[in-house]
N, C-alpha and C. Protein backbone atom coordinates (compact mmCIF):
# COMPACT_ATOMS: atom_id res chain seq x y z
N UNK A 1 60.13 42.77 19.76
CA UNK A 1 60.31 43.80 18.76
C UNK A 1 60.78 45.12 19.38
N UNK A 2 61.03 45.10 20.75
CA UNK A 2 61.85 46.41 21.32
C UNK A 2 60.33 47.26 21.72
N UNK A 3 59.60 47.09 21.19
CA UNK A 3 58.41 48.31 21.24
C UNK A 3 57.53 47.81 22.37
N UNK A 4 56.68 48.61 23.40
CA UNK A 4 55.58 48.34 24.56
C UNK A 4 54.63 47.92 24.00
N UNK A 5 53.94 46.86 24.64
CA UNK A 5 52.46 46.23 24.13
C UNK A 5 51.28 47.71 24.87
N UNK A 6 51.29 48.43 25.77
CA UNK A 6 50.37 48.97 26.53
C UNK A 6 50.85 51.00 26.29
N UNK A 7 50.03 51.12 26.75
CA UNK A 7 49.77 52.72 26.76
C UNK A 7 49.82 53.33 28.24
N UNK A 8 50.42 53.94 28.48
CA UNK A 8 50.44 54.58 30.16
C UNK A 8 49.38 56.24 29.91
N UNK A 9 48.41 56.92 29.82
CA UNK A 9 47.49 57.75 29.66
C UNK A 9 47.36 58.72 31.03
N UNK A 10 47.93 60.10 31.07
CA UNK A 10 47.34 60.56 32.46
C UNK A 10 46.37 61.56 32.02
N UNK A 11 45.48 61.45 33.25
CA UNK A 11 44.23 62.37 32.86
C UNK A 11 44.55 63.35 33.86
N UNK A 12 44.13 64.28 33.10
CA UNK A 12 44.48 66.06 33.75
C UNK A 12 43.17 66.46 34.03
N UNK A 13 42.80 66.77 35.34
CA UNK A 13 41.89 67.15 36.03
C UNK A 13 42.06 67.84 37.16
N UNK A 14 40.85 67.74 38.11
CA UNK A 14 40.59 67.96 39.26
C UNK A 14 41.53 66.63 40.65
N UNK A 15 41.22 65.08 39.82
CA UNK A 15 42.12 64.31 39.97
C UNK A 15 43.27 63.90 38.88
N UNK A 16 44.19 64.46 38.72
CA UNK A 16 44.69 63.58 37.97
C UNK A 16 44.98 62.38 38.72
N UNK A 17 45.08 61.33 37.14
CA UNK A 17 45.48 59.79 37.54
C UNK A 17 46.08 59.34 36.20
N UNK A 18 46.74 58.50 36.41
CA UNK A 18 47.57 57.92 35.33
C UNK A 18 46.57 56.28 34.96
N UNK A 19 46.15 56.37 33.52
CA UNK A 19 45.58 54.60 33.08
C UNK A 19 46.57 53.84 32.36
N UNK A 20 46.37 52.79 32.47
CA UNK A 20 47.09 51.89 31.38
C UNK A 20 46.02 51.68 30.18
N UNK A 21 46.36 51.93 29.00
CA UNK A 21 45.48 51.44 28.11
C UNK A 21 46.01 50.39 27.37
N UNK A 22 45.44 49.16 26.64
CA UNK A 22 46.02 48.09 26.12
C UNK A 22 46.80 47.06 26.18
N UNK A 23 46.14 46.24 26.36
CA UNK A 23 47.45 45.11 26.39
C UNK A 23 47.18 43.77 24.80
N UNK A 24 46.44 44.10 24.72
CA UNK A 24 45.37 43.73 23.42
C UNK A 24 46.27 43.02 22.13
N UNK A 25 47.51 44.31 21.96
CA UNK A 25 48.23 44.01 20.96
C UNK A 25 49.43 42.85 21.26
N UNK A 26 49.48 41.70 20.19
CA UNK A 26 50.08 40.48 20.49
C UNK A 26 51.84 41.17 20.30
N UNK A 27 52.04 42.39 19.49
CA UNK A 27 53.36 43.03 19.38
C UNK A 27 53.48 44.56 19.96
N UNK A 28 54.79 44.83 19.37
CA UNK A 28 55.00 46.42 19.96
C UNK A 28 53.86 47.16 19.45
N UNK A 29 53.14 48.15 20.15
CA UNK A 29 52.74 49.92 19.23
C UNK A 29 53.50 50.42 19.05
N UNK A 30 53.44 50.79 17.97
CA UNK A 30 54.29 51.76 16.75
C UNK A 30 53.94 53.04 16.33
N UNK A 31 52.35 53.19 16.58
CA UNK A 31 52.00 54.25 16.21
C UNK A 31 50.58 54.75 16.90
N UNK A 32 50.09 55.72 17.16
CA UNK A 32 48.57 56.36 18.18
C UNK A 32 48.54 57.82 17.17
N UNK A 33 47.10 57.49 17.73
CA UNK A 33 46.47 58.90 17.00
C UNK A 33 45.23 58.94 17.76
N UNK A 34 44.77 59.98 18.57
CA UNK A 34 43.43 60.46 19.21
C UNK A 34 42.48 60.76 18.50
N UNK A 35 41.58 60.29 18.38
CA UNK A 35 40.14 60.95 17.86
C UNK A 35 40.08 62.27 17.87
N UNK A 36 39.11 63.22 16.89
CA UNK A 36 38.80 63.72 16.88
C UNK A 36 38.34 64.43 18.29
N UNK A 37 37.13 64.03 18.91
CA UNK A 37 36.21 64.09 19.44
C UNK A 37 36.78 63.20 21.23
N UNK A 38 38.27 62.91 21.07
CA UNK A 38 38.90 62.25 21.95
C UNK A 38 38.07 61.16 23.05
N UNK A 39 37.31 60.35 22.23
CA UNK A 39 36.80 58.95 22.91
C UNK A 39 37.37 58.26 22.69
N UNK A 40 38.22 58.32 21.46
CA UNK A 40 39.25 56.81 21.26
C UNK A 40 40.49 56.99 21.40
N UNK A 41 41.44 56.23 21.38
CA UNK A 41 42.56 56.63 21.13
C UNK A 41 43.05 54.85 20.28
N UNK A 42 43.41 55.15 18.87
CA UNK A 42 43.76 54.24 18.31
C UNK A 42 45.39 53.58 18.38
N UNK A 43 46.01 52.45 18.33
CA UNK A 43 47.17 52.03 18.62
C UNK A 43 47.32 50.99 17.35
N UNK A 44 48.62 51.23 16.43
CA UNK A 44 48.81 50.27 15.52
C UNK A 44 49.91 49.94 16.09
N UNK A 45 50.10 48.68 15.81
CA UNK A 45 51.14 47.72 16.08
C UNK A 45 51.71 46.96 15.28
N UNK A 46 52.68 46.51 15.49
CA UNK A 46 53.09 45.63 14.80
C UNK A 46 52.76 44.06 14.13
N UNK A 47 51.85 43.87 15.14
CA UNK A 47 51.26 42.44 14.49
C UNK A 47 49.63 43.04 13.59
N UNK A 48 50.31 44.00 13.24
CA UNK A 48 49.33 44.50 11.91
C UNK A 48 48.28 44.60 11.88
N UNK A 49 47.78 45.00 13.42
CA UNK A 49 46.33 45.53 13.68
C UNK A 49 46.51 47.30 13.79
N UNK A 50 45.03 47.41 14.12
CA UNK A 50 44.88 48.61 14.76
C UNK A 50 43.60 48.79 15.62
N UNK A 51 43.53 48.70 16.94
CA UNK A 51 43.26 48.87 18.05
C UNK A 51 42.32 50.44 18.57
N UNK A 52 41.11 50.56 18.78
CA UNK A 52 40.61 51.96 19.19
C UNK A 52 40.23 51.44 20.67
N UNK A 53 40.95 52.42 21.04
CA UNK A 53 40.57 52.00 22.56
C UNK A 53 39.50 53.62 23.30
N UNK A 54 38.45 52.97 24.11
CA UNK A 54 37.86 53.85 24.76
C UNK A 54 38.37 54.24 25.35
N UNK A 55 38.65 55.65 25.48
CA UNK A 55 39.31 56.86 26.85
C UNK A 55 38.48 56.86 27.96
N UNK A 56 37.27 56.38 28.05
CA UNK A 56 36.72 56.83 29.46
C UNK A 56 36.76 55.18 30.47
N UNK A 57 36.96 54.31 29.43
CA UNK A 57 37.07 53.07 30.14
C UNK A 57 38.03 51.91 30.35
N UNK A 58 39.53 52.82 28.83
CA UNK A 58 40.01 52.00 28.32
C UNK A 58 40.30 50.73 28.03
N UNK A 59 38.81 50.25 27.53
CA UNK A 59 39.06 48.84 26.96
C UNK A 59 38.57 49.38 25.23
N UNK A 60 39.13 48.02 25.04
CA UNK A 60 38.91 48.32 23.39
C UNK A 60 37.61 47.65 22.75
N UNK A 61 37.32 49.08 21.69
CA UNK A 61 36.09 49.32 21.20
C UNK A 61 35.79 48.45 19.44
N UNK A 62 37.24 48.49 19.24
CA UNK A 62 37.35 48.00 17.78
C UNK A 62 38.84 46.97 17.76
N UNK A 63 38.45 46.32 16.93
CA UNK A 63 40.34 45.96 16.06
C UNK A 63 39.83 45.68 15.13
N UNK A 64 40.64 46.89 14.18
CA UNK A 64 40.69 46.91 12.84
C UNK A 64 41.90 46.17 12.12
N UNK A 65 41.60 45.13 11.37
CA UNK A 65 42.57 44.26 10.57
C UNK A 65 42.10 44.28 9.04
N UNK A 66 43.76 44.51 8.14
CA UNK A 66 43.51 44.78 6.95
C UNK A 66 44.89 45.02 6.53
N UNK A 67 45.99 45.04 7.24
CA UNK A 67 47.29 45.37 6.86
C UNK A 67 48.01 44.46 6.92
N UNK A 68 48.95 43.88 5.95
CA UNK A 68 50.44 42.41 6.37
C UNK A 68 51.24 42.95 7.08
N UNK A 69 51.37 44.31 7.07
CA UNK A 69 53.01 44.19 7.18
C UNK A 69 52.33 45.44 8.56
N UNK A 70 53.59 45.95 9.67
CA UNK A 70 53.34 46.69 10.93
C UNK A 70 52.49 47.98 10.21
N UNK A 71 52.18 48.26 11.22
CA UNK A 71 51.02 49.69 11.10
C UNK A 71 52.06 50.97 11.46
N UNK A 72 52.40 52.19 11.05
CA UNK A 72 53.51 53.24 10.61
C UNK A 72 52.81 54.19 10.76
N UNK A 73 51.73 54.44 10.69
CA UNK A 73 51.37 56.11 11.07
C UNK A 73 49.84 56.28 10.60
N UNK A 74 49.23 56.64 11.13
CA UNK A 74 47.38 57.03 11.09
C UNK A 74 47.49 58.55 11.32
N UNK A 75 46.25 58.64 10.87
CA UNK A 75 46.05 60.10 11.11
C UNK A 75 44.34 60.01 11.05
N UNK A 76 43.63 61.09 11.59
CA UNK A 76 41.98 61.58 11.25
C UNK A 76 41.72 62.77 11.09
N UNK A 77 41.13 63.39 10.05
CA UNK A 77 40.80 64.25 9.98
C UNK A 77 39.24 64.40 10.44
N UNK A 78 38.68 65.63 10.44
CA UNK A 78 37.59 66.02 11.29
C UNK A 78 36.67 65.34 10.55
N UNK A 79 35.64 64.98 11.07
CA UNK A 79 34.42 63.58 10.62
C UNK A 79 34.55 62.18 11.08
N UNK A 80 34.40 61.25 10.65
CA UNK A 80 34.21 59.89 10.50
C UNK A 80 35.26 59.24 10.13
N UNK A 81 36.34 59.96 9.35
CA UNK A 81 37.19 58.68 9.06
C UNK A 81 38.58 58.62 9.89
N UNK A 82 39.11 57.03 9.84
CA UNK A 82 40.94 56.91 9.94
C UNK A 82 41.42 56.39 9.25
N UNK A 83 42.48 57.43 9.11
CA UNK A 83 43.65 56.71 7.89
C UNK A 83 44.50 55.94 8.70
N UNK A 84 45.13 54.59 8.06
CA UNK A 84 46.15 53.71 8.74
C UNK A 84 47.15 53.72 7.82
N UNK A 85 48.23 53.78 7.81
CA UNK A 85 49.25 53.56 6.80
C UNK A 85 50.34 52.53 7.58
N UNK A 86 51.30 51.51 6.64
CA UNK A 86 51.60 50.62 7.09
C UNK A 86 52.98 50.45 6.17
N UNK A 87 53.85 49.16 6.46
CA UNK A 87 54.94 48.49 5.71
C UNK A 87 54.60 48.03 4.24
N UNK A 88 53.61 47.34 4.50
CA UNK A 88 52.55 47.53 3.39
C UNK A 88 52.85 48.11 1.83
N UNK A 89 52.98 49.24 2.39
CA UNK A 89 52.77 50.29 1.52
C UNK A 89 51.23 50.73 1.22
N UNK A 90 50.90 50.50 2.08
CA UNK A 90 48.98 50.91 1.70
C UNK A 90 48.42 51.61 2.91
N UNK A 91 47.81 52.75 1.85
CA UNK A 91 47.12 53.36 3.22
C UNK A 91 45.21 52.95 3.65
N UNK A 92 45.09 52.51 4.21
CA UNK A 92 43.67 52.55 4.30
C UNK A 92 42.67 53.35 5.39
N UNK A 93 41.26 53.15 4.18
CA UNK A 93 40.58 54.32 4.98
C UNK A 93 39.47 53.76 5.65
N UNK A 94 39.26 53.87 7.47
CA UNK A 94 38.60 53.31 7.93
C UNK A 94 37.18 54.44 8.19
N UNK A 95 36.14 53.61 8.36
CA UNK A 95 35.03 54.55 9.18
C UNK A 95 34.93 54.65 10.47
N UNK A 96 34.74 55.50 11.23
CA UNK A 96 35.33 55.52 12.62
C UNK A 96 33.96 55.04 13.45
N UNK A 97 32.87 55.32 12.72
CA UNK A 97 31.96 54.94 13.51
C UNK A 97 31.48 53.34 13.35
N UNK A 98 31.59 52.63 12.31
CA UNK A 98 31.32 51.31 12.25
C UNK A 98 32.62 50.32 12.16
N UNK A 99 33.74 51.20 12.13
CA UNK A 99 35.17 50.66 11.64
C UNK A 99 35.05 49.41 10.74
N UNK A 100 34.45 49.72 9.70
CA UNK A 100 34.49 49.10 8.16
C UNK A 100 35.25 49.65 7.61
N UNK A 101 36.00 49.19 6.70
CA UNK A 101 37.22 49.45 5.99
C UNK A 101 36.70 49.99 4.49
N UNK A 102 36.98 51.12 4.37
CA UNK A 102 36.26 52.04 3.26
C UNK A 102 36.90 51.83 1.88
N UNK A 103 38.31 52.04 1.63
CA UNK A 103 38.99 52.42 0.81
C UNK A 103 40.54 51.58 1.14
N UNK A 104 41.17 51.14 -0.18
CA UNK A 104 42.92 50.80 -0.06
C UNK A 104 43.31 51.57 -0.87
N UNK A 105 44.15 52.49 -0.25
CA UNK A 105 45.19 53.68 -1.70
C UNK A 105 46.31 52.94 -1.49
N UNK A 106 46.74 52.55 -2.79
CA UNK A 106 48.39 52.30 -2.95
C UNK A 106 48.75 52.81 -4.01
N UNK A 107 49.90 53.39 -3.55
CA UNK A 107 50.65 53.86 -5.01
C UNK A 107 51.91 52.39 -5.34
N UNK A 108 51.42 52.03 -6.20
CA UNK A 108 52.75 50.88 -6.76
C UNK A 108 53.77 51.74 -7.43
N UNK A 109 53.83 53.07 -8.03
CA UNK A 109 55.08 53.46 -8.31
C UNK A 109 56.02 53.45 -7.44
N UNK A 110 55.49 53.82 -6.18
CA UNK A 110 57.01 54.11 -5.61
C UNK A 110 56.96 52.97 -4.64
N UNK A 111 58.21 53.08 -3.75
CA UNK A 111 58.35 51.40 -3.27
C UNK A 111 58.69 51.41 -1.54
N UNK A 112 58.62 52.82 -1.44
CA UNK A 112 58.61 53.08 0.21
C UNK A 112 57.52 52.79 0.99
N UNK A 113 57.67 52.49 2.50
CA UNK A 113 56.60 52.61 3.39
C UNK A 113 55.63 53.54 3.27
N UNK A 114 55.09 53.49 4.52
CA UNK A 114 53.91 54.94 4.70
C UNK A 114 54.61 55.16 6.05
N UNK A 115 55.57 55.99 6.12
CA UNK A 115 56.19 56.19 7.26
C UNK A 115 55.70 57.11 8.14
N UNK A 116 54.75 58.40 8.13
CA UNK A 116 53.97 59.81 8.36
C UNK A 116 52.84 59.77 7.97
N UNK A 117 52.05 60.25 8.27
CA UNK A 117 51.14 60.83 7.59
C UNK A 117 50.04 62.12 8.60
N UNK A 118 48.95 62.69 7.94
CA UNK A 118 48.64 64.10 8.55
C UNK A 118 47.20 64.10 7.67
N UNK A 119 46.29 64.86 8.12
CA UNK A 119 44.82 65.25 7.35
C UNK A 119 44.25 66.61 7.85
N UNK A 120 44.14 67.18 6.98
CA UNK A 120 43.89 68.87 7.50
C UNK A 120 42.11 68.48 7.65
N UNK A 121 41.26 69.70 8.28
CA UNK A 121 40.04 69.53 8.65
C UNK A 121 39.47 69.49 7.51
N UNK A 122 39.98 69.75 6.38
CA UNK A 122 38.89 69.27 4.97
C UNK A 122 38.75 67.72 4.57
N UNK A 123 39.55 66.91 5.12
CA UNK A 123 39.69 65.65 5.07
C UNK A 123 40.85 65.02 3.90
């Protein structure tokens, strides 16, 4: 699919060092979004997961499945939740701390992807 299965991560410190995060996903990542609170760093892909991977150890903490079609853009706003948006056309709302799948918003009027998306700190 043209896209990297893995994440290259450098940490800015006293040492920096460069990690690989993921190899997990069976297709390309398409899309990342950092936690809040930057312990995770989530990766959607194309074989229609989505992936939270631990920053301090990078192995993965979750895979969240719930989408057919590739994963297009997540976002979190401040608290508990992640949004995943997909080919789909559906956005869903995960809990970040049990990653149970909360909510499916779809709009059937219109007939586009979820190509972006964004969440201000009110959620």
């Amino acid at each position: 699919d043209g896209f990297e299965r893995m994440v290259r991560v450098e940490v800015v410190g006293k040492r920096p060092e460069i990690r690989t995060i993921g190899t997990s996903h069976t297709q390309g990542i398409t899309t990342m979004c950092l936690s809040c609170d930057s312990s995770l760093l989530y990766t959607g892909s194309s074989d229609n997961t989505v992936i939270g991977w631990s920053t301090s150890s990078g192995t993965p903490a979750s895979r969240l499945k719930g989408h057919h079609q590739t994963v297009t853009a997540m976002a979190q706003p401040r608290g508990h939740l992640l949004l995943t948006g997909s080919e789909d056309k559906r956005v869903l709302v995960w809990h970040q701390t049990t990653f149970e799948q909360l909510r499916c918003l779809r709009d059937s009027s219109r007939g586009g992807i979820v190509a972006t998306m964004a969440a201000n700190n009110h959620g």
